[in-house]
Amino acid sequence: MTTTSKDDPSRLKGVMTALVTPFQNGVIDCDALATLSEWHIQCGIDALVPCGTTGETPTLAWDERLKIIRICVRTSRGRVPVIAGTGTNSTELTIAHTSAAQSCGADAALIVTPYYNRPSQEGIVRHFEAIAQSTNLPIIIYNVPSRTGVDLTMHTLDRLAQIPAIVGIKDATGEVKRVEYIRTIFHDRFILLSGHDETAYAFNLLGGDGMISVVANVLPHVFVALRDACKAGDWATARYIQQRMQPVFKAFDLDTNPCPIKYALKHRRGMSDEVRLPLVRVSVETAGEIGSALDHLGGTDDGANAIFKQVETTSDAQTAPLAWRV
């Protein structure tokens, strides 16, 4: 019998890609999405996360969201979980999206706190209670105050911890001390996933279980190496990887996600950088910064092979920072 994420939530740990939605002439490029997903699985990514912020979900129609989830499920064939973004600022619509994602074969749901209408903490709790009662999927809460205008308090997390269906939290605040605090209070009750690439190393050092990464779209092999280092407790290696990535993170911050990552995929893999209004392609100047950062980083275009290797010094068998292999 195949083990599911519902039976074994530990499958929802590790490094996961917040997938872009490729477009061609305003239409979802199904072949490009399947190819991207397969490449990520081959690179060792632990889960695919379609229909999140990076997937431009606010601009997707109902049938488009289902098509994307089905493509990911069909491509994965059970090799890695598919965690579908199903959250909206309407409880009723989120329930409908989550039910549909389950019907499409998703393994879990990533549900953002309601945005724009800025509910109270009581409203947030009731929102997730209603969703949890309507689905058999494991739920990962997505906390991203910079996008939603609301944040989760520790008291709210304490109440949400009473809901068995909620298995994890994706925290995109960038406040790395928060993960240590949550881990201290709630121990292993929640799977804790970084949603902020620039602080993913520190997040995992302080008690995290992995990351849902935007930049992994174009550099999955780098984030797999980061995952492996964190899992092994090799924090020197993890820190080195994170340090080498800083120019890339800085370049990607020059415009709104997912515009930079789509240009990066065009630069590295020849994919279309088309986005849907109100988003627009990055400027020529920003494109130059992104391309320069990626070129300086090194690595191959296909990214299928690891670009790090361990180098030992001759004294006391100490391990030096990783050498970069291009």
Coordinates of C-alpha atoms in Angstrom, one line a residue:
M1 CA 0.0 0.0 0.0
T2 CA 1.3 3.4 -0.9
T3 CA 2.2 5.7 2.0
T4 CA 0.4 9.0 1.8
S5 CA 1.2 12.3 3.5
K6 CA -1.9 11.9 5.6
D7 CA -0.6 8.6 6.9
D8 CA 3.0 10.0 7.3
P9 CA 3.3 13.8 7.6
S10 CA 7.0 13.4 7.8
R11 CA 6.9 13.2 3.9
L12 CA 6.1 16.9 4.1
K13 CA 9.6 17.8 5.3
G14 CA 12.7 18.8 3.4
V15 CA 13.1 21.1 0.4
M16 CA 10.1 21.9 -1.7
T17 CA 9.6 24.1 -4.7
A18 CA 7.0 26.9 -4.8
L19 CA 6.4 26.3 -8.5
V20 CA 5.9 29.1 -11.1
T21 CA 3.0 28.8 -13.6
P22 CA 4.5 28.9 -17.1
F23 CA 2.4 30.9 -19.6
Q24 CA 2.5 31.1 -23.4
N25 CA 0.3 33.8 -25.0
G26 CA -1.8 34.0 -21.9
V27 CA -2.4 30.2 -21.7
I28 CA -0.9 27.8 -19.2
D29 CA 2.0 26.0 -20.9
C30 CA 1.3 22.5 -19.7
D31 CA 4.3 20.9 -21.2
A32 CA 6.6 23.4 -19.7
L33 CA 5.1 22.9 -16.2
A34 CA 5.4 19.1 -16.5
T35 CA 9.0 19.4 -17.7
L36 CA 9.9 21.8 -14.9
S37 CA 8.2 19.5 -12.3
E38 CA 10.1 16.4 -13.6
W39 CA 13.4 18.2 -13.6
H40 CA 12.8 19.1 -9.9
I41 CA 12.0 15.6 -9.0
Q42 CA 15.1 14.3 -10.7
C43 CA 17.2 16.9 -8.9
G44 CA 16.0 15.5 -5.5
I45 CA 13.3 18.0 -4.5
D46 CA 11.1 16.6 -1.7
A47 CA 7.7 18.0 -2.8
L48 CA 6.0 20.1 -5.5
V49 CA 4.0 23.1 -4.3
P50 CA 1.8 24.5 -7.2
C51 CA -0.8 27.3 -7.0
G52 CA 0.9 29.4 -4.4
T53 CA 1.9 33.1 -4.6
T54 CA 4.8 32.2 -6.9
G55 CA 2.2 30.4 -9.2
E56 CA 0.3 33.7 -9.6
T57 CA -2.8 32.1 -8.1
P58 CA -4.8 35.3 -7.8
T59 CA -4.9 35.5 -11.6
L60 CA -5.8 31.8 -12.2
A61 CA -9.3 30.7 -13.1
W62 CA -10.9 27.7 -11.2
D63 CA -10.3 25.3 -14.0
E64 CA -6.7 26.5 -14.5
R65 CA -5.9 25.7 -10.8
L66 CA -7.2 22.2 -11.2
K67 CA -5.3 21.7 -14.4
I68 CA -2.0 22.7 -12.7
I69 CA -2.6 20.4 -9.8
R70 CA -3.4 17.5 -12.1
I71 CA -0.3 18.0 -14.1
C72 CA 1.9 18.0 -11.0
V73 CA 0.1 14.9 -9.6
R74 CA 0.5 13.1 -13.0
T75 CA 4.1 14.1 -13.3
S76 CA 5.0 13.0 -9.8
R77 CA 3.3 9.6 -10.0
G78 CA 3.6 9.4 -6.2
R79 CA 7.4 9.9 -6.1
V80 CA 7.0 13.2 -4.2
P81 CA 4.0 14.8 -2.5
V82 CA 2.1 17.5 -4.2
I83 CA 1.1 20.3 -1.8
A84 CA -1.5 22.4 -3.5
G85 CA -2.1 26.0 -2.6
T86 CA -5.8 26.3 -2.0
G87 CA -6.1 29.4 0.3
T88 CA -8.2 32.5 -0.5
N89 CA -9.7 35.2 1.6
S90 CA -13.0 33.5 1.5
T91 CA -13.5 30.5 3.8
E92 CA -16.2 29.0 1.6
L93 CA -14.1 29.3 -1.6
T94 CA -11.0 27.9 0.2
I95 CA -13.1 24.9 1.3
A96 CA -14.1 24.4 -2.3
H97 CA -10.6 24.7 -3.6
T98 CA -9.3 22.3 -1.0
S99 CA -11.9 19.7 -1.8
A100 CA -11.2 20.1 -5.5
A101 CA -7.4 19.7 -4.9
Q102 CA -8.1 16.5 -2.9
S103 CA -10.2 15.2 -5.8
C104 CA -7.3 15.9 -8.2
G105 CA -4.9 13.8 -6.1
A106 CA -3.1 16.4 -4.1
D107 CA -1.3 15.1 -1.0
A108 CA -1.7 18.2 1.2
A109 CA -3.0 21.7 1.1
L110 CA -1.0 24.9 1.7
I111 CA -3.5 27.5 3.0
V112 CA -2.6 31.1 3.4
T113 CA -4.1 33.2 6.2
P114 CA -7.0 35.2 4.7
Y115 CA -5.6 38.3 3.0
Y116 CA -7.0 41.8 2.3
N117 CA -10.1 41.5 4.7
R118 CA -7.6 41.2 7.6
P119 CA -9.6 39.0 10.0
S120 CA -9.1 39.0 13.8
Q121 CA -7.2 36.2 15.4
E122 CA -10.6 34.7 16.3
G123 CA -11.6 34.9 12.6
I124 CA -8.4 33.1 11.6
V125 CA -9.0 30.3 14.0
R126 CA -12.6 29.8 12.8
H127 CA -11.4 30.0 9.2
F128 CA -9.0 27.0 9.7
E129 CA -11.5 25.1 11.9
A130 CA -14.1 25.2 9.1
I131 CA -11.6 24.1 6.4
A132 CA -10.2 21.3 8.6
Q133 CA -13.7 19.9 9.2
S134 CA -14.3 19.8 5.4
T135 CA -11.2 17.9 4.2
N136 CA -9.1 14.8 4.8
L137 CA -6.0 16.5 3.5
P138 CA -3.2 17.5 5.9
I139 CA -3.0 21.3 6.1
I140 CA 0.0 23.5 6.2
I141 CA -0.7 27.1 7.3
Y142 CA 1.0 29.7 5.2
N143 CA 1.9 32.8 7.3
V144 CA 3.1 35.7 5.1
P145 CA 2.1 39.0 6.8
S146 CA 3.8 41.1 4.1
R147 CA 1.3 39.8 1.6
T148 CA -1.8 39.3 3.8
G149 CA -1.7 42.1 6.3
V150 CA -2.3 39.7 9.2
D151 CA 0.1 37.7 11.4
L152 CA -0.4 34.7 13.7
T153 CA 0.1 35.1 17.4
M154 CA 1.4 32.4 19.7
H155 CA -2.1 32.2 21.3
T156 CA -3.6 31.6 17.9
L157 CA -1.1 28.9 17.2
D158 CA -1.9 27.3 20.5
R159 CA -5.6 27.1 19.4
L160 CA -4.7 25.9 15.9
A161 CA -2.5 23.2 17.5
Q162 CA -5.7 21.6 18.7
I163 CA -6.8 20.9 15.1
P164 CA -5.3 17.5 14.1
A165 CA -5.6 18.2 10.4
I166 CA -3.1 21.1 10.7
V167 CA 0.3 19.5 10.5
G168 CA 2.6 22.4 9.6
I169 CA 3.4 26.0 9.2
K170 CA 5.2 27.8 6.3
D171 CA 6.6 30.9 7.8
A172 CA 7.6 33.6 5.4
T173 CA 8.2 36.4 7.9
G174 CA 12.0 36.1 7.7
E175 CA 12.0 36.4 11.6
V176 CA 14.2 33.4 12.3
K177 CA 13.9 33.7 16.1
R178 CA 10.2 32.8 15.6
V179 CA 11.0 29.2 14.6
E180 CA 13.0 28.7 17.8
Y181 CA 10.2 30.1 19.9
I182 CA 7.6 27.9 18.2
R183 CA 9.7 24.9 18.5
T184 CA 10.3 25.6 22.2
I185 CA 6.6 26.0 23.0
F186 CA 5.1 23.4 20.6
H187 CA 8.0 20.9 20.4
D188 CA 7.3 18.6 17.4
R189 CA 3.6 19.5 17.1
F190 CA 4.1 21.4 13.8
I191 CA 6.3 20.7 10.8
L192 CA 8.1 24.1 10.4
L193 CA 9.0 25.2 6.9
S194 CA 10.8 28.3 5.9
G195 CA 9.1 30.4 3.3
H196 CA 11.9 33.0 3.1
D197 CA 14.9 31.8 1.0
E198 CA 17.3 34.4 2.3
T199 CA 17.0 33.1 5.9
A200 CA 16.4 29.4 5.2
Y201 CA 19.7 28.3 6.6
A202 CA 19.2 30.1 9.9
F203 CA 15.6 28.9 10.1
N204 CA 16.6 25.3 9.9
L205 CA 19.6 25.8 12.3
L206 CA 17.1 27.0 14.9
G207 CA 14.7 24.1 14.6
G208 CA 13.1 24.1 11.1
D209 CA 12.2 21.0 9.1
G210 CA 12.9 22.4 5.6
M211 CA 11.8 25.1 3.2
I212 CA 9.3 25.9 0.5
S213 CA 11.6 27.8 -1.8
V214 CA 11.0 30.3 -4.7
V215 CA 14.6 30.4 -5.9
A216 CA 14.6 26.5 -6.1
N217 CA 12.6 26.9 -9.3
V218 CA 15.8 27.7 -11.1
L219 CA 18.4 26.2 -8.7
P220 CA 16.8 23.1 -7.2
H221 CA 20.2 21.3 -6.9
V222 CA 21.5 24.1 -4.7
F223 CA 18.6 23.8 -2.3
V224 CA 18.9 20.1 -2.3
A225 CA 22.5 20.5 -1.2
L226 CA 21.4 23.0 1.4
R227 CA 18.8 20.5 2.7
D228 CA 21.4 17.7 2.8
A229 CA 23.7 19.9 4.8
C230 CA 21.0 20.9 7.3
K231 CA 19.8 17.3 7.6
A232 CA 23.4 16.2 8.4
G233 CA 23.9 19.0 10.9
D234 CA 26.7 20.3 8.7
W235 CA 26.0 23.9 9.5
A236 CA 29.3 25.1 8.1
T237 CA 28.4 23.8 4.7
A238 CA 24.9 25.1 4.9
R239 CA 26.2 28.6 5.8
Y240 CA 28.6 28.5 2.9
I241 CA 25.8 27.7 0.5
Q242 CA 23.7 30.4 1.9
Q243 CA 26.5 32.9 1.7
R244 CA 27.2 32.0 -2.0
M245 CA 23.5 32.6 -2.7
Q246 CA 23.3 36.1 -1.2
P247 CA 23.9 38.0 -4.6
V248 CA 21.1 35.9 -6.2
F249 CA 18.7 36.7 -3.4
K250 CA 19.6 40.4 -3.6
A251 CA 19.0 40.4 -7.4
F252 CA 15.6 38.6 -7.0
D253 CA 14.5 41.2 -4.5
L254 CA 14.6 43.9 -7.2
D255 CA 11.1 43.1 -8.4
T256 CA 8.0 41.4 -7.2
N257 CA 7.9 37.6 -7.0
P258 CA 7.5 35.7 -9.4
C259 CA 8.7 38.2 -12.0
P260 CA 12.5 37.7 -11.2
I261 CA 12.3 33.9 -11.0
K262 CA 10.5 33.7 -14.3
Y263 CA 13.3 35.8 -15.9
A264 CA 15.8 33.5 -14.2
L265 CA 14.2 30.5 -15.8
K266 CA 14.3 32.2 -19.1
H267 CA 18.0 33.0 -18.6
R268 CA 18.9 29.5 -17.4
R269 CA 16.4 27.2 -19.1
G270 CA 14.9 29.1 -22.0
M271 CA 11.4 29.2 -20.5
S272 CA 9.0 32.0 -21.2
D273 CA 9.1 34.8 -18.7
E274 CA 5.5 35.8 -19.4
V275 CA 3.5 36.9 -16.4
R276 CA -0.1 38.0 -16.1
L277 CA -1.3 41.5 -15.4
P278 CA -1.1 43.3 -13.1
L279 CA 2.5 41.9 -13.0
V280 CA 4.9 42.7 -15.8
R281 CA 8.2 41.3 -16.9
V282 CA 11.3 42.7 -15.1
S283 CA 13.1 45.7 -16.6
V284 CA 16.2 45.4 -18.7
E285 CA 18.3 46.7 -15.8
T286 CA 16.8 44.1 -13.4
A287 CA 17.2 41.3 -15.9
G288 CA 20.9 42.2 -16.2
E289 CA 21.3 42.1 -12.4
I290 CA 19.6 38.7 -12.2
G291 CA 21.6 37.2 -15.1
S292 CA 24.9 38.5 -13.7
A293 CA 24.2 37.0 -10.3
L294 CA 23.3 33.6 -11.7
D295 CA 26.3 33.6 -14.1
H296 CA 28.6 34.5 -11.2
L297 CA 27.2 31.7 -9.1
G298 CA 28.1 29.2 -11.7
G299 CA 26.7 25.8 -12.2
T300 CA 25.3 24.2 -15.4
D301 CA 22.1 25.1 -17.2
D302 CA 20.5 21.7 -16.5
G303 CA 21.5 21.7 -12.9
A304 CA 21.1 17.9 -12.6
N305 CA 24.4 17.3 -10.9
A306 CA 25.5 18.7 -7.5
I307 CA 27.7 21.7 -7.8
F308 CA 29.3 21.3 -4.4
K309 CA 31.9 18.9 -3.2
Q310 CA 33.5 18.5 0.2
V311 CA 37.2 19.4 0.6
E312 CA 39.2 18.2 3.6
T313 CA 42.2 20.0 5.0
T314 CA 45.3 18.1 6.1
S315 CA 45.2 19.4 9.7
D316 CA 43.0 17.6 12.2
A317 CA 40.8 16.4 9.4
Q318 CA 38.8 19.6 9.6
T319 CA 36.4 20.3 6.8
A320 CA 37.0 23.4 4.7
P321 CA 34.2 25.4 3.2
L322 CA 32.8 23.7 0.1
A323 CA 34.6 24.2 -3.2
W324 CA 32.3 25.4 -6.0
R325 CA 32.3 23.1 -9.0
V326 CA 31.1 24.5 -12.3

